[in-house]
Short mmCIF file of C-alpha atoms and ligand atoms in Angstrom, two decimals:
data_model
loop_
_atom_site.label_atom_id
_atom_site.label_comp_id
_atom_site.label_asym_id
_atom_site.label_seq_id
_atom_site.Cartn_x
_atom_site.Cartn_y
_atom_site.Cartn_z
CA MET A 6 6.67 3.22 18.63
CA SER A 7 7.06 5.48 21.93
CA PHE A 8 8.91 9.30 21.70
CA ARG A 9 12.11 9.69 23.47
CA ILE A 10 14.57 12.77 24.04
CA HIS A 11 17.92 12.48 23.84
CA PRO A 12 18.96 13.08 26.97
CA VAL A 13 21.07 16.25 26.13
CA MET A 14 18.55 17.49 23.85
CA ASN A 15 16.53 17.08 27.96
CA ILE A 16 18.79 18.85 29.64
CA ILE A 17 18.60 21.76 27.14
CA ILE A 18 15.42 22.03 26.84
CA MET A 19 15.08 22.30 31.06
CA ILE A 20 18.02 25.05 30.80
CA PHE A 21 16.15 26.78 28.45
CA MET A 22 12.65 26.47 29.98
CA THR A 23 14.53 27.36 33.60
CA PHE A 24 15.52 30.88 31.81
CA GLN A 25 12.65 31.84 31.16
CA GLN A 26 10.57 30.69 34.28
CA ASN A 27 12.79 32.34 36.26
CA LEU A 28 12.67 35.67 33.85
CA ILE A 29 8.92 36.03 34.27
CA HIS A 30 9.38 35.35 37.70
CA TRP A 31 11.03 38.55 38.18
CA PHE A 32 9.06 40.96 35.52
CA ARG A 33 6.72 39.57 37.23
CA ALA A 34 7.26 41.46 40.21
CA ASN A 35 9.13 44.11 39.69
CA GLN A 36 7.45 45.43 36.17
CA ARG A 37 6.83 49.09 36.29
CA PRO A 38 4.15 49.90 36.45
CA LEU A 39 3.49 51.56 32.77
CA PRO A 40 0.01 52.94 31.68
CA TRP A 41 -0.52 50.88 28.57
CA ARG A 42 0.27 47.76 30.44
CA LYS A 43 -2.67 48.40 31.86
CA HIS A 44 -4.55 47.02 28.82
CA TYR A 45 -1.94 46.24 26.38
CA GLU A 46 -4.43 48.00 24.25
CA PRO A 47 -2.99 48.29 20.28
CA TYR A 48 -2.85 52.11 20.16
CA GLU A 49 -1.03 52.87 23.71
CA VAL A 50 1.18 49.97 23.14
CA TRP A 51 1.68 51.58 19.56
CA VAL A 52 1.89 55.38 20.68
CA SER A 53 4.10 54.04 23.65
CA GLU A 54 6.88 52.37 20.48
CA ILE A 55 7.91 54.86 18.74
CA MET A 56 8.02 57.49 21.47
CA LEU A 57 10.78 55.01 23.62
CA GLN A 58 12.09 54.85 19.97
CA GLN A 59 15.48 57.53 20.84
CA THR A 60 14.00 58.06 23.93
CA GLN A 61 14.49 57.47 27.36
CA MET A 62 11.48 55.91 29.55
CA ASP A 63 11.39 58.88 32.23
CA THR A 64 11.02 61.78 29.40
CA ALA A 65 8.32 59.21 26.84
CA LEU A 66 6.05 59.14 30.32
CA PRO A 67 4.51 62.54 30.64
CA TYR A 68 4.21 62.97 26.78
CA PHE A 69 2.36 59.48 26.67
CA LYS A 70 -0.13 60.64 29.50
CA ARG A 71 -0.82 63.88 28.06
CA TRP A 72 -1.21 61.99 23.19
CA MET A 73 -3.33 60.26 25.92
CA LYS A 74 -5.64 62.26 27.23
CA ALA A 75 -5.60 65.13 23.61
CA PHE A 76 -6.24 61.70 20.99
CA PRO A 77 -7.90 58.76 23.56
CA THR A 78 -8.09 56.63 19.91
CA ILE A 79 -7.11 56.61 16.81
CA GLY A 80 -9.95 58.14 15.34
CA ALA A 81 -9.48 62.02 17.18
CA LEU A 82 -5.95 61.48 16.35
CA ALA A 83 -7.02 61.17 12.75
CA LYS A 84 -8.92 64.34 13.36
CA ALA A 85 -6.73 66.22 14.50
CA ASP A 86 -4.65 69.63 13.60
CA SER A 87 -1.11 68.20 12.56
CA LYS A 88 -0.21 71.69 14.68
CA LYS A 89 -1.35 70.16 18.39
CA VAL A 90 -0.40 66.86 16.74
CA LEU A 91 3.00 68.60 16.87
CA LYS A 92 2.94 70.43 19.63
CA LEU A 93 2.26 67.39 22.34
CA TRP A 94 5.32 66.11 21.03
CA GLU A 95 7.53 69.47 21.39
CA GLY A 96 11.47 68.58 23.03
CA LEU A 97 11.23 64.63 22.49
CA GLY A 98 13.00 65.24 18.76
CA TYR A 99 12.48 63.32 15.40
CA TYR A 100 9.45 64.76 14.54
CA SER A 101 9.04 62.91 11.84
CA ARG A 102 7.59 60.27 14.53
CA ALA A 103 4.56 62.25 14.84
CA ARG A 104 3.32 63.15 11.80
CA ASN A 105 3.95 59.47 10.06
CA ILE A 106 1.81 58.11 13.20
CA HIS A 107 -0.59 60.76 12.41
CA GLU A 108 -1.05 59.83 9.04
CA SER A 109 -1.36 56.20 9.58
CA ALA A 110 -4.40 56.44 12.28
CA LYS A 111 -5.93 58.85 9.49
CA HIS A 112 -5.11 56.10 7.21
CA LEU A 113 -6.14 53.02 9.61
CA VAL A 114 -10.01 55.45 10.73
CA GLN A 115 -10.11 54.88 5.84
CA LYS A 116 -8.68 51.85 5.47
CA ASN A 117 -9.44 49.45 8.31
CA GLY A 118 -12.96 51.69 10.47
CA GLY A 119 -10.17 53.24 12.70
CA VAL A 120 -9.17 49.96 14.23
CA PHE A 121 -5.03 48.93 14.68
CA PRO A 122 -4.89 45.91 12.79
CA GLN A 123 -3.59 42.80 14.32
CA GLU A 124 -1.33 41.38 11.44
CA TYR A 125 2.71 41.10 11.48
CA GLU A 126 3.03 41.86 8.53
CA LYS A 127 -0.24 44.76 8.07
CA ILE A 128 1.65 46.40 10.69
CA LEU A 129 4.61 46.61 9.66
CA SER A 130 3.53 48.31 6.49
CA ILE A 131 2.45 51.18 8.49
CA LYS A 132 4.67 54.03 8.27
CA GLY A 133 7.68 53.83 10.52
CA ILE A 134 6.85 51.01 11.91
CA GLY A 135 10.30 48.76 10.55
CA ARG A 136 11.13 45.36 12.16
CA TYR A 137 11.15 45.97 15.83
CA THR A 138 8.75 48.24 16.35
CA ALA A 139 6.35 45.90 14.78
CA GLY A 140 7.80 42.93 16.55
CA ALA A 141 7.24 44.71 19.69
CA ILE A 142 3.56 45.37 18.64
CA ALA A 143 3.08 42.16 17.58
CA SER A 144 4.40 40.50 21.14
CA ILE A 145 3.53 43.14 23.34
CA ALA A 146 -0.63 44.18 22.10
CA PHE A 147 -1.50 40.88 20.71
CA ASN A 148 1.12 38.23 22.39
CA GLU A 149 2.41 37.23 19.52
CA ASP A 150 5.59 34.94 19.17
CA ARG A 151 7.61 37.91 17.16
CA PRO A 152 11.31 38.03 18.39
CA ILE A 153 12.29 41.96 19.71
CA VAL A 154 16.07 43.20 19.49
CA ASP A 155 16.54 46.31 21.35
CA GLY A 156 19.35 48.21 22.84
CA ASN A 157 18.65 46.69 25.99
CA ILE A 158 17.64 42.89 24.41
CA LEU A 159 21.33 42.98 22.90
CA ARG A 160 23.41 43.89 26.33
CA VAL A 161 21.64 40.96 28.23
CA LEU A 162 21.84 38.00 25.53
CA SER A 163 26.08 39.30 24.61
CA ARG A 164 26.22 38.98 28.58
CA VAL A 165 24.63 36.14 29.03
CA TYR A 166 25.99 34.55 26.16
CA ALA A 167 29.59 36.07 26.35
CA ILE A 168 29.81 37.46 22.42
CA SER A 169 32.28 38.78 21.36
CA LYS A 170 30.96 39.42 17.36
CA PRO A 171 30.41 43.71 17.42
CA ILE A 172 27.02 43.66 17.65
CA ASP A 173 26.85 47.00 14.77
CA VAL A 174 27.65 45.17 12.37
CA GLU A 175 24.33 43.41 10.75
CA LYS A 176 24.43 40.50 10.07
CA ASN A 177 25.41 40.17 13.69
CA LYS A 178 22.69 41.22 14.26
CA GLU A 179 21.01 38.39 13.21
CA LEU A 180 22.74 36.55 15.86
CA PHE A 181 20.34 37.71 18.37
CA TRP A 182 16.67 37.53 16.36
CA LYS A 183 17.50 34.04 15.91
CA LEU A 184 18.71 33.55 19.27
CA GLN A 185 16.66 36.17 20.75
CA GLU A 186 13.39 33.97 18.93
CA ARG A 187 14.04 30.44 19.97
CA LEU A 188 14.45 32.04 23.73
CA ILE A 189 10.40 32.96 23.44
CA PRO A 190 8.35 30.86 25.92
CA ARG A 191 5.83 29.77 22.65
CA GLY A 192 2.12 31.94 23.82
CA GLY A 193 4.09 33.63 26.08
CA ALA A 194 5.67 35.90 23.90
CA ARG A 195 3.88 39.53 25.81
CA GLU A 196 5.75 38.41 29.52
CA PHE A 197 8.89 37.71 27.66
CA ASN A 198 10.16 39.97 26.07
CA GLN A 199 8.84 43.17 27.49
CA ALA A 200 11.34 41.30 30.58
CA LEU A 201 14.49 40.58 29.20
CA MET A 202 13.89 44.39 28.19
CA GLU A 203 13.18 45.80 31.48
CA LEU A 204 16.16 43.28 32.82
CA GLY A 205 18.50 45.24 30.55
CA ALA A 206 16.10 48.50 31.71
CA LEU A 207 16.60 48.29 35.68
CA VAL A 208 19.61 45.53 36.21
CA CYS A 209 21.55 44.90 33.27
CA SER A 210 22.42 48.39 33.04
CA LYS A 211 25.56 49.69 30.83
CA GLN A 212 27.32 50.25 33.67
CA ASP A 213 28.04 48.88 36.76
CA PRO A 214 25.01 46.08 35.99
CA ALA A 215 23.31 45.04 39.52
CA CYS A 216 24.15 41.05 39.39
CA ALA A 217 23.49 40.24 42.90
CA LEU A 218 19.66 40.94 42.17
CA CYS A 219 19.55 39.60 38.30
CA PRO A 220 17.61 36.18 38.13
CA VAL A 221 18.73 34.91 35.31
CA ARG A 222 22.86 35.07 36.88
CA GLY A 223 22.67 32.15 36.88
CA PHE A 224 23.28 31.62 33.13
CA CYS A 225 24.97 34.55 32.14
CA LYS A 226 28.31 33.48 30.86
CA ALA A 227 29.79 36.90 31.09
CA PHE A 228 28.82 36.81 35.45
CA LYS A 229 30.40 33.98 35.86
CA THR A 230 33.71 35.32 34.32
CA LYS A 231 33.26 38.76 36.45
CA THR A 232 33.31 40.53 32.90
CA PRO A 233 30.22 42.26 32.31
CA GLU A 234 31.11 45.76 30.91
CA ASN A 235 33.25 43.55 28.68
CA TYR A 236 29.79 43.68 26.84
CA PRO A 237 28.26 43.79 23.89
CA VAL A 238 31.29 44.08 22.00
CA LYS A 239 31.44 47.74 19.27
CA SER A 240 33.66 47.80 16.56
CA ARG A 241 33.79 51.34 15.40
CA LYS A 242 33.55 54.40 17.39
CA LYS A 243 30.61 57.58 15.69
CA GLU A 244 32.65 61.12 15.39
CA MET A 245 30.47 63.23 17.21
CA VAL A 246 30.38 66.14 14.85
CA LYS A 247 30.99 69.87 16.41
CA VAL A 248 28.77 72.28 15.12
CA GLU A 249 28.19 76.07 16.11
CA ALA A 250 24.71 77.82 14.70
CA ALA A 251 23.13 80.67 16.01
CA ALA A 252 20.11 81.73 16.40
CA LEU A 253 18.20 85.10 15.70
CA VAL A 254 14.98 86.60 18.06
CA LEU A 255 13.25 89.89 16.02
CA GLU A 256 11.44 92.08 17.59
CA LYS A 257 8.48 94.64 16.21
CA ASN A 258 5.67 96.07 17.75
CA LYS A 259 5.83 94.01 20.49
CA LYS A 260 5.92 90.56 18.55
CA TYR A 261 8.36 87.83 17.37
CA LEU A 262 9.63 86.67 13.34
CA ILE A 263 9.19 82.90 13.01
CA ARG A 264 8.78 80.85 10.71
CA LEU A 265 8.03 77.51 9.73
CA ARG A 266 10.62 74.67 8.40
CA PRO A 267 9.40 72.97 5.52
CA VAL A 268 8.46 69.75 5.25
CA GLY A 269 10.97 66.95 4.23
CA LYS A 270 14.02 68.93 6.25
CA ILE A 271 14.80 68.23 9.85
CA MET A 272 12.48 69.42 12.69
CA GLY A 273 10.35 69.80 9.44
CA GLY A 274 7.01 71.12 10.13
CA LEU A 275 7.74 72.66 13.81
CA TRP A 276 8.70 76.39 14.12
CA GLU A 277 11.94 78.11 14.83
CA PHE A 278 13.38 82.48 15.49
CA PRO A 279 14.93 82.28 12.12
CA GLU A 280 18.03 79.74 12.72
CA TRP A 281 21.42 79.97 10.49
CA LYS A 282 24.53 77.33 10.85
CA LEU A 283 27.97 79.15 11.31
CA SER A 284 30.28 75.95 11.27
CA ARG A 285 31.33 71.99 11.61
CA ASN A 286 34.38 71.22 13.71
CA ARG A 287 35.71 74.90 13.59
CA THR A 288 36.17 77.06 17.07
CA LEU A 289 34.82 80.34 16.23
CA SER A 290 35.68 83.34 18.50
CA PRO A 291 32.18 85.22 20.02
CA ALA A 292 33.33 87.86 17.56
CA GLN A 293 32.91 85.92 14.39
CA VAL A 294 29.98 84.22 15.71
CA ARG A 295 28.47 87.74 16.15
CA ASN A 296 29.39 90.04 12.75
CA LYS A 297 28.89 86.04 10.81
CA THR A 298 25.92 86.38 11.92
CA ALA A 299 24.60 89.74 11.16
CA ARG A 300 25.62 89.65 7.68
CA LEU A 301 23.75 86.04 7.27
CA ALA A 302 20.93 87.91 8.54
CA GLU A 303 21.42 90.87 6.67
CA LYS A 304 21.89 88.76 3.59
CA GLU A 305 18.78 87.07 4.00
CA PHE A 306 16.51 89.99 5.50
CA SER A 307 18.03 92.89 3.37
CA PHE A 308 17.53 93.96 7.13
CA GLY A 309 19.62 97.61 8.49
CA PHE A 310 20.60 96.41 12.07
CA GLU A 311 22.31 99.12 14.05
CA ALA A 312 23.51 95.85 16.64
CA ILE A 313 21.91 91.93 17.57
CA ARG A 314 23.35 91.13 21.45
CA PRO A 315 23.93 88.06 22.78
CA VAL A 316 21.97 87.01 24.83
CA GLY A 317 22.24 83.29 25.76
CA THR A 318 24.02 79.66 24.71
CA ILE A 319 21.99 76.72 24.22
CA LYS A 320 23.63 72.87 23.58
CA ARG A 321 21.84 70.84 21.20
CA ASN A 322 23.01 67.00 21.10
CA TYR A 323 21.24 64.84 17.75
CA THR A 324 22.54 62.37 15.48
CA HIS A 325 26.63 62.60 16.10
CA HIS A 326 26.12 66.21 15.92
CA LEU A 327 27.33 68.60 19.70
CA GLU A 328 25.60 71.76 18.54
CA THR A 329 26.00 75.78 20.18
CA LEU A 330 23.58 77.44 19.05
CA HIS A 331 24.05 81.25 19.65
CA VAL A 332 20.78 83.13 20.42
CA PHE A 333 20.59 87.33 19.44
CA LYS A 334 18.44 90.40 19.52
CA ALA A 335 18.75 92.40 16.88
CA GLU A 336 18.19 96.19 18.75
CA LYS A 337 17.18 98.27 16.47
CA PHE A 338 16.47 97.48 12.94
CA GLU A 339 15.09 99.04 9.09
CA GLU A 340 13.06 96.22 7.35
CA LYS A 341 13.90 96.58 3.78
CA THR A 342 11.91 92.97 2.11
CA GLY A 343 11.41 91.27 4.85
CA PRO A 344 11.87 87.64 4.40
CA LYS A 345 13.56 86.02 1.18
CA THR A 346 13.73 81.92 2.06
CA GLY A 347 10.70 81.14 0.86
CA TRP A 348 9.56 79.53 3.68
CA VAL A 349 6.32 80.81 5.55
CA SER A 350 6.69 83.24 8.47
CA ARG A 351 4.19 85.03 11.60
CA TRP A 352 5.19 87.76 13.20
CA ILE A 353 3.25 86.47 16.84
CA SER A 354 3.11 87.72 19.91
CA LYS A 355 4.86 86.28 23.17
CA LYS A 356 0.85 84.65 23.81
CA GLU A 357 0.48 83.32 20.94
CA PHE A 358 3.67 81.08 21.47
CA VAL A 359 1.74 78.45 23.05
CA GLU A 360 -0.07 77.22 19.42
CA TYR A 361 3.39 76.91 17.77
CA PRO A 362 5.34 73.23 17.68
CA PHE A 363 8.64 74.68 17.98
CA SER A 364 11.89 71.94 18.42
CA SER A 365 13.21 71.49 22.02
CA ALA A 366 16.24 74.53 21.02
CA HIS A 367 13.80 77.29 19.85
CA ALA A 368 10.49 76.34 22.16
CA LYS A 369 13.87 77.40 25.00
CA ILE A 370 14.28 81.00 22.92
CA ALA A 371 10.54 81.57 23.54
CA ALA A 372 10.23 80.82 27.58
CA MET A 373 13.76 82.32 27.51
CA LEU A 374 11.58 86.19 26.06
FE1 LIG B 5 23.59 40.92 33.12
FE2 LIG B 5 24.74 40.48 35.43
FE3 LIG B 5 22.83 39.97 35.37
FE4 LIG B 5 24.50 38.79 33.80
S1 LIG B 5 24.23 38.43 35.44
S2 LIG B 5 22.51 39.73 32.84
S3 LIG B 5 25.66 40.68 33.39
S4 LIG B 5 23.12 41.46 35.81
#
């Protein structure tokens, strides 16, 4: 008995295949020459995926190169000092990512001979790896047919299919996962998944997508209706919180006071010049900022200050927060009891700054000095 495919089904399969082929041909000709694309070595793919969470490609690339030079293998990373690991992550933000990779490298050396696992479930069980990253590593490093959905893929698929369901609603995201899984050509996930993401990054951009250059415009409903910028649809905008904070530089005998943020706090494991939050969603006058900073510093250190003077401001943004960090330097102070926070603190010279990992704002303060 011969098996016949229904003509409509035949057309659907052909459309799918043409979409896949157009996209993959475009990717082969236009992909960026990224270092982990040379050999698709699992450790490199892992590090790149973790660095690219919350970070733009242009920012992450120099970090990736420096990291691979310092820690070329999982074994080398496992042996590294945590201060050095965080120092190489300095400025990338979301420092738990670096701590998780480091811890996981040690675990892989102890339990798996320093080899990155190939099985999806094992990849998913590694600290700091969720559904997206596990799918990305399984498909990109091992060419396993696993779906992935990131911001670029959400944008491309929502435009191609003109999906008007908000993408920030969890159950709607599931729809994208299923759709992406159905689109993957069997045995071709490595190229296809990267091609979809690359299309989102290089052509189907948030504003002003370059539809004229798009290899899948013939399939794109948003292109046909000239409405790409209407997608993806979002249900709500998260409110930004404005924060004012202050950091204080204390210098004694050409040494500066820094302290270590405890693990478990934001930026845990990083060093900072003493810093305090001053206000949320309330603008303070320059006099209020200075007086409040002096009060908090006196309370914490029991220092007697003659004066503190402003040396600059630093803007920093993190998840839904817009922060202004006012930087002060203490002029003539008398140390009475020393820091009371219980946090580890040290007086270090300028030369020693390079040995201590700081958040990017505090690295800027160090550079100011
Ligand atoms: Fe995006 Fe335009 Fe391509 Fe549609 S045609 S996927 S909107 S770049």
